[in-house]
Coordinates of C-alpha atoms in Angstrom, one line a residue:
X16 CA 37.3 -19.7 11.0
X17 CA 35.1 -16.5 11.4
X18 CA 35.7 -14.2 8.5
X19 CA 36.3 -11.5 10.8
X20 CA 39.5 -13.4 11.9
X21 CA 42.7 -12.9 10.8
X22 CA 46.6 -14.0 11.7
X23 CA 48.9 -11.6 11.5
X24 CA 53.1 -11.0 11.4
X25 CA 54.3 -7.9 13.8
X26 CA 55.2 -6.7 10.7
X27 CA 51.3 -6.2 9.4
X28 CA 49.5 -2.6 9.9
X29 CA 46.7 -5.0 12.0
X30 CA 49.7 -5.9 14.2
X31 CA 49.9 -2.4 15.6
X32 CA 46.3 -1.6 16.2
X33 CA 45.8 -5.1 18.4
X34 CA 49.2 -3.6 20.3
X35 CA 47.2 -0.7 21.3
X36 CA 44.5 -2.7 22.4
X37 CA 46.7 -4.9 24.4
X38 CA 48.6 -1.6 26.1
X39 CA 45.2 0.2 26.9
X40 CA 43.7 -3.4 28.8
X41 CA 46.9 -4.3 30.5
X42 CA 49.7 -1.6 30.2
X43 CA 47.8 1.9 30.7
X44 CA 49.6 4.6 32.0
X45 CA 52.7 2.4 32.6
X46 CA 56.0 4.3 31.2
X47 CA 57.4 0.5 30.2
X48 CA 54.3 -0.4 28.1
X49 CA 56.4 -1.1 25.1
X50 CA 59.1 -3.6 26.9
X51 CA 56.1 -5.1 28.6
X52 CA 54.5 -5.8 25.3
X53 CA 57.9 -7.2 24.0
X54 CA 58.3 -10.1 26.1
X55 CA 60.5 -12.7 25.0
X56 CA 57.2 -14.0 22.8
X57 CA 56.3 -11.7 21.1
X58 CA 58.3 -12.0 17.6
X59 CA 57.7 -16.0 17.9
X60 CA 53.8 -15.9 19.1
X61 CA 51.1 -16.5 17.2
X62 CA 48.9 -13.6 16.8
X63 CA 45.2 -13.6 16.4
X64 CA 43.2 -10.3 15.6
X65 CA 39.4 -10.0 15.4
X66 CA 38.3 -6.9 12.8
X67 CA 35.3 -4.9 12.9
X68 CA 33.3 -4.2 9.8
X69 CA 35.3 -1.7 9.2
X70 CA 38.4 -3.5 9.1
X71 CA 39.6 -2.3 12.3
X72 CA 41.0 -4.4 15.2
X73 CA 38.2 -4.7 18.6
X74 CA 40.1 -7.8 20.0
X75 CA 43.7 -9.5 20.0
X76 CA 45.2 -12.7 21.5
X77 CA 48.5 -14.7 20.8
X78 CA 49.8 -18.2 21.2
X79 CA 53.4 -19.7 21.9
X80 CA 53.6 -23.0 22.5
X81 CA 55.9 -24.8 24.9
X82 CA 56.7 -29.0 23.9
X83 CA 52.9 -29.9 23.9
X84 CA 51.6 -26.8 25.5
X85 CA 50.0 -24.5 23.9
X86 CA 50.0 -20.8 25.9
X87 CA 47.5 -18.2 25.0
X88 CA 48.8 -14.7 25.9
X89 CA 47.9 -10.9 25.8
X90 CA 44.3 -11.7 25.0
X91 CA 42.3 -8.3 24.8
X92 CA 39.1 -6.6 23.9
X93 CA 38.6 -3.0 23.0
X94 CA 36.4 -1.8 26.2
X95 CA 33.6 -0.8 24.1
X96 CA 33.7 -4.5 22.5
X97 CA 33.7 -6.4 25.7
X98 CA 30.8 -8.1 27.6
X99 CA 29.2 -8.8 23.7
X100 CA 31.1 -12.4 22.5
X101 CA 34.2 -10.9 21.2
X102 CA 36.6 -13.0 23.6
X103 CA 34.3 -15.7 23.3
X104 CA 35.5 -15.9 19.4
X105 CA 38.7 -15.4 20.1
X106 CA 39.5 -17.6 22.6
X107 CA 37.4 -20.8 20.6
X108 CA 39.6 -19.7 17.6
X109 CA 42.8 -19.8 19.8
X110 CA 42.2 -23.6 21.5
X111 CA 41.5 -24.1 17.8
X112 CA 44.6 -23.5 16.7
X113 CA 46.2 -25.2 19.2
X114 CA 44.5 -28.5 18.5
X115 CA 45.3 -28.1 14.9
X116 CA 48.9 -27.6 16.3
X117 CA 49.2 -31.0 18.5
X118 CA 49.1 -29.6 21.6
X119 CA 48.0 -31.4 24.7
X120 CA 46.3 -28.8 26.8
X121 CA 46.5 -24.9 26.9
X122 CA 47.5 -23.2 29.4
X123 CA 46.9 -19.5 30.6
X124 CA 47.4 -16.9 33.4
X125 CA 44.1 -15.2 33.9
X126 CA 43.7 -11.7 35.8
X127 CA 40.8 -12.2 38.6
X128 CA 38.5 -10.3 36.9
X129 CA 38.5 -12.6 33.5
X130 CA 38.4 -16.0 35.7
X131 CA 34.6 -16.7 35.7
X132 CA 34.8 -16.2 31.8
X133 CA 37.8 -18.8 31.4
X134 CA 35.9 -21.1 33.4
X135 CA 32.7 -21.0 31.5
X136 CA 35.1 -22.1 28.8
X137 CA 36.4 -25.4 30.2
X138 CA 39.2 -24.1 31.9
X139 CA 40.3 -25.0 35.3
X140 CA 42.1 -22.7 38.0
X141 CA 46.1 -24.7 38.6
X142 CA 47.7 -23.9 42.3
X143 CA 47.2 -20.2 44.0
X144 CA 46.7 -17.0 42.7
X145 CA 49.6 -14.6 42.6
X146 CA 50.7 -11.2 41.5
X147 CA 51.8 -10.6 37.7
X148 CA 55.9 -9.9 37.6
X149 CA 55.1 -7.3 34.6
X150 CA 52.3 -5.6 36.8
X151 CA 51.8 -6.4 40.7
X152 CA 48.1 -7.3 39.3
X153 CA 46.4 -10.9 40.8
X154 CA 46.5 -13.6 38.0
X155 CA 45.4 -17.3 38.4
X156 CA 47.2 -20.3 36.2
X157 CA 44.9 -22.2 34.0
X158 CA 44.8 -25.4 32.1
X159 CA 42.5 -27.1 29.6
X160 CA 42.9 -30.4 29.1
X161 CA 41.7 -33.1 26.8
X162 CA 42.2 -31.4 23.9

């Protein structure tokens, strides 16, 4: 694992840094942010942070897993980290995890704009695209297989 990775508890300073992150990418300016954020996986998911040199949080994702599927959630860069690698770490650390956890595939919901970079990773687009519940925004299921 990349030094610069770290799990964390909700309960870790980290935990509310990668929150921010995660409200400024997909919650901005929404009066709900905070019940958004606190679906019904947050206090069981997995949550992976990637740290600056500084110690502070650029990047965030979580896992939950459902039977043999692992689902990776609320991934997000800082927008002055992004385009450089940092959800490239992030997301090899995540499928990772999930391999060390048993799972047989991953599965994600990707917002158009982060679908050419899922693909480049080995994931594949699953049915039609359709608009987020939490946000009206267009998202696209996602599987990797052959874990």
């Amino acid at each position: 694992m990349n030094p610069n990775l770290k799990y964390i508890k909700p309960s870790s300073d980290l935990y509310t840094q990668a929150k921010r992150i995660r409200i400024e990418c997909f919650f901005e300016g929404m009066q709900n942010a905070e019940a958004l954020i606190n679906d019904p996986f947050e206090k069981e998911g997995i949550h992976l942070v990637l740290l600056d040199n500084l110690g502070k949080v650029i990047g965030t994702g979580r896992i939950h897993t459902e039977g043999s599927i692992g689902i990776i959630s609320q991934m997000a860069v800082q927008k002055e980290h992004q385009k450089v690698g940092v959800g490239r770490i992030l997301l090899t650390e995540l499928i990772d995890k999930c391999k060390s956890l048993g799972m047989d595939c991953i599965e994600l919901s990707a917002r158009e704009t982060a679908l050419q970079f899922y693909i480049k990773n080995g994931f594949q687009p699953i049915g039609n695209r359709y608009p987020s519940k939490k946000t009206g925004i267009i998202h696209q299921k996602m599987r990797l297989d052959n874990l």
